[in-house]
PDB file of C-alpha atoms in Angstrom:
ATOM      1  CA  UNK X   1      40.643  20.967 -49.904  1.00 50.00           C
ATOM      2  CA  UNK X   2      37.833  19.742 -47.671  1.00 53.00           C
ATOM      3  CA  UNK X   3      35.958  16.553 -48.426  1.00 60.00           C
ATOM      4  CA  UNK X   4      32.226  16.792 -49.024  1.00 58.00           C
ATOM      5  CA  UNK X   5      30.225  15.566 -46.027  1.00 61.00           C
ATOM      6  CA  UNK X   6      27.161  15.093 -48.246  1.00 56.00           C
ATOM      7  CA  UNK X   7      28.107  11.680 -49.677  1.00 51.00           C
ATOM      8  CA  UNK X   8      28.672  10.414 -46.149  1.00 51.00           C
ATOM      9  CA  UNK X   9      25.098  11.040 -45.069  1.00 50.00           C
ATOM     10  CA  UNK X  10      22.704   8.131 -45.631  1.00 42.00           C
ATOM     11  CA  UNK X  11      19.278   8.686 -47.130  1.00 36.00           C
ATOM     12  CA  UNK X  12      17.724   7.576 -43.835  1.00 41.00           C
ATOM     13  CA  UNK X  13      19.565  10.275 -41.932  1.00 50.00           C
ATOM     14  CA  UNK X  14      16.596  12.412 -41.010  1.00 53.00           C
ATOM     15  CA  UNK X  15      13.565  10.996 -39.287  1.00 52.00           C
ATOM     16  CA  UNK X  16      11.182  13.553 -37.857  1.00 54.00           C
ATOM     17  CA  UNK X  17       8.671  11.872 -35.576  1.00 51.00           C
ATOM     18  CA  UNK X  18       5.983  13.107 -33.238  1.00 48.00           C
ATOM     19  CA  UNK X  19       6.548  12.891 -29.504  1.00 46.00           C
ATOM     20  CA  UNK X  20       3.310  11.471 -28.183  1.00 48.00           C
ATOM     21  CA  UNK X  21       3.671  12.885 -24.676  1.00 49.00           C
ATOM     22  CA  UNK X  22       3.902  16.473 -25.920  1.00 45.00           C
ATOM     23  CA  UNK X  23       0.946  17.795 -27.911  1.00 62.00           C
ATOM     24  CA  UNK X  24       2.866  20.361 -29.980  1.00 84.00           C
ATOM     25  CA  UNK X  25       6.364  18.940 -30.253  1.00 88.00           C
ATOM     26  CA  UNK X  26       8.266  16.322 -32.180  1.00 90.00           C
ATOM     27  CA  UNK X  27      11.840  15.154 -32.467  1.00 92.00           C
ATOM     28  CA  UNK X  28      14.507  14.681 -35.071  1.00 94.00           C
ATOM     29  CA  UNK X  29      16.664  11.573 -34.936  1.00 95.00           C
ATOM     30  CA  UNK X  30      19.238  10.290 -37.356  1.00 96.00           C
ATOM     31  CA  UNK X  31      22.562   8.656 -37.975  1.00 96.00           C
ATOM     32  CA  UNK X  32      25.535  10.110 -39.821  1.00 95.00           C
ATOM     33  CA  UNK X  33      27.627   7.452 -41.547  1.00 90.00           C
ATOM     34  CA  UNK X  34      30.602   7.101 -43.855  1.00 86.00           C
ATOM     35  CA  UNK X  35      30.134   5.556 -47.286  1.00 85.00           C
ATOM     36  CA  UNK X  36      31.052   2.151 -45.838  1.00 91.00           C
ATOM     37  CA  UNK X  37      28.223   2.409 -43.273  1.00 91.00           C
ATOM     38  CA  UNK X  38      30.456   3.178 -40.301  1.00 93.00           C
ATOM     39  CA  UNK X  39      28.926   5.734 -37.925  1.00 93.00           C
ATOM     40  CA  UNK X  40      30.706   9.092 -37.730  1.00 94.00           C
ATOM     41  CA  UNK X  41      31.187  10.325 -34.153  1.00 97.00           C
ATOM     42  CA  UNK X  42      31.637  13.986 -33.289  1.00 97.00           C
ATOM     43  CA  UNK X  43      29.566  15.536 -36.091  1.00 97.00           C
ATOM     44  CA  UNK X  44      28.020  18.815 -34.911  1.00 98.00           C
ATOM     45  CA  UNK X  45      24.311  18.855 -35.853  1.00 98.00           C
ATOM     46  CA  UNK X  46      22.580  22.244 -35.589  1.00 98.00           C
ATOM     47  CA  UNK X  47      18.848  22.872 -36.115  1.00 97.00           C
ATOM     48  CA  UNK X  48      17.400  26.276 -36.979  1.00 97.00           C
ATOM     49  CA  UNK X  49      13.755  27.162 -37.562  1.00 96.00           C
ATOM     50  CA  UNK X  50      11.356  30.090 -37.319  1.00 94.00           C
ATOM     51  CA  UNK X  51       9.601  27.866 -34.737  1.00 89.00           C
ATOM     52  CA  UNK X  52      12.667  28.090 -32.439  1.00 92.00           C
ATOM     53  CA  UNK X  53      14.170  30.956 -30.539  1.00 91.00           C
ATOM     54  CA  UNK X  54      17.834  30.640 -31.431  1.00 92.00           C
ATOM     55  CA  UNK X  55      19.155  27.263 -32.498  1.00 95.00           C
ATOM     56  CA  UNK X  56      19.463  23.758 -31.094  1.00 97.00           C
ATOM     57  CA  UNK X  57      22.683  21.730 -31.372  1.00 97.00           C
ATOM     58  CA  UNK X  58      23.915  18.253 -30.546  1.00 98.00           C
ATOM     59  CA  UNK X  59      26.895  16.073 -31.405  1.00 98.00           C
ATOM     60  CA  UNK X  60      26.714  12.557 -32.839  1.00 98.00           C
ATOM     61  CA  UNK X  61      27.562   9.633 -30.552  1.00 98.00           C
ATOM     62  CA  UNK X  62      30.293   7.064 -31.146  1.00 96.00           C
ATOM     63  CA  UNK X  63      27.894   5.256 -33.498  1.00 96.00           C
ATOM     64  CA  UNK X  64      27.016   8.448 -35.414  1.00 97.00           C
ATOM     65  CA  UNK X  65      23.527   8.690 -33.874  1.00 97.00           C
ATOM     66  CA  UNK X  66      21.857  11.903 -32.740  1.00 97.00           C
ATOM     67  CA  UNK X  67      18.502  13.007 -31.285  1.00 96.00           C
ATOM     68  CA  UNK X  68      16.886  16.415 -30.877  1.00 95.00           C
ATOM     69  CA  UNK X  69      13.778  15.949 -28.701  1.00 92.00           C
ATOM     70  CA  UNK X  70      10.913  18.313 -27.874  1.00 90.00           C
ATOM     71  CA  UNK X  71      11.115  20.527 -30.954  1.00 92.00           C
ATOM     72  CA  UNK X  72       8.141  22.734 -31.825  1.00 92.00           C
ATOM     73  CA  UNK X  73       6.373  21.580 -34.981  1.00 92.00           C
ATOM     74  CA  UNK X  74       7.630  23.319 -38.116  1.00 93.00           C
ATOM     75  CA  UNK X  75      10.208  23.360 -40.876  1.00 95.00           C
ATOM     76  CA  UNK X  76      13.851  22.986 -39.848  1.00 96.00           C
ATOM     77  CA  UNK X  77      17.199  23.431 -41.526  1.00 97.00           C
ATOM     78  CA  UNK X  78      19.863  21.087 -40.175  1.00 97.00           C
ATOM     79  CA  UNK X  79      23.562  21.793 -40.523  1.00 97.00           C
ATOM     80  CA  UNK X  80      26.198  19.052 -40.285  1.00 97.00           C
ATOM     81  CA  UNK X  81      29.827  19.950 -39.547  1.00 97.00           C
ATOM     82  CA  UNK X  82      32.919  17.828 -38.990  1.00 95.00           C
ATOM     83  CA  UNK X  83      36.567  18.905 -39.127  1.00 93.00           C
ATOM     84  CA  UNK X  84      38.090  18.052 -42.488  1.00 88.00           C
ATOM     85  CA  UNK X  85      34.716  17.986 -44.285  1.00 85.00           C
ATOM     86  CA  UNK X  86      32.720  20.715 -46.004  1.00 89.00           C
ATOM     87  CA  UNK X  87      29.538  21.531 -44.033  1.00 94.00           C
ATOM     88  CA  UNK X  88      26.156  20.583 -45.509  1.00 92.00           C
ATOM     89  CA  UNK X  89      22.535  21.552 -44.834  1.00 96.00           C
ATOM     90  CA  UNK X  90      19.379  19.445 -45.001  1.00 96.00           C
ATOM     91  CA  UNK X  91      15.745  20.527 -44.608  1.00 96.00           C
ATOM     92  CA  UNK X  92      13.243  18.492 -42.620  1.00 95.00           C
ATOM     93  CA  UNK X  93       9.703  19.006 -41.361  1.00 93.00           C
ATOM     94  CA  UNK X  94       8.762  18.170 -37.786  1.00 93.00           C
ATOM     95  CA  UNK X  95       5.100  17.251 -37.348  1.00 88.00           C
ATOM     96  CA  UNK X  96       2.952  16.341 -34.378  1.00 82.00           C
ATOM     97  CA  UNK X  97       0.567  13.432 -34.165  1.00 55.00           C
ATOM     98  CA  UNK X  98      -2.888  14.121 -35.710  1.00 32.00           C
TER      99      UNK X  98
END
């Protein structure tokens, strides 16, 4: 039976921020951690959105950090996958600076 990845994700996981140098884009940054606060390396993070053609993916660093820069503004669904854990999804909105 796979463990749930959900409890391992901190509330501060998703931070969608505007990228000031690009008028219509933003970025998603976050950190995937275990319940004890240790960063989880190697988590596959995949973003899908009607604002994208296809999908965008990245893998967390040794500290569990990830960044997806230059994303078109819009609503995104993020998937998190790691061997031995059940995958989870999280929704986030990427906005640009007003």
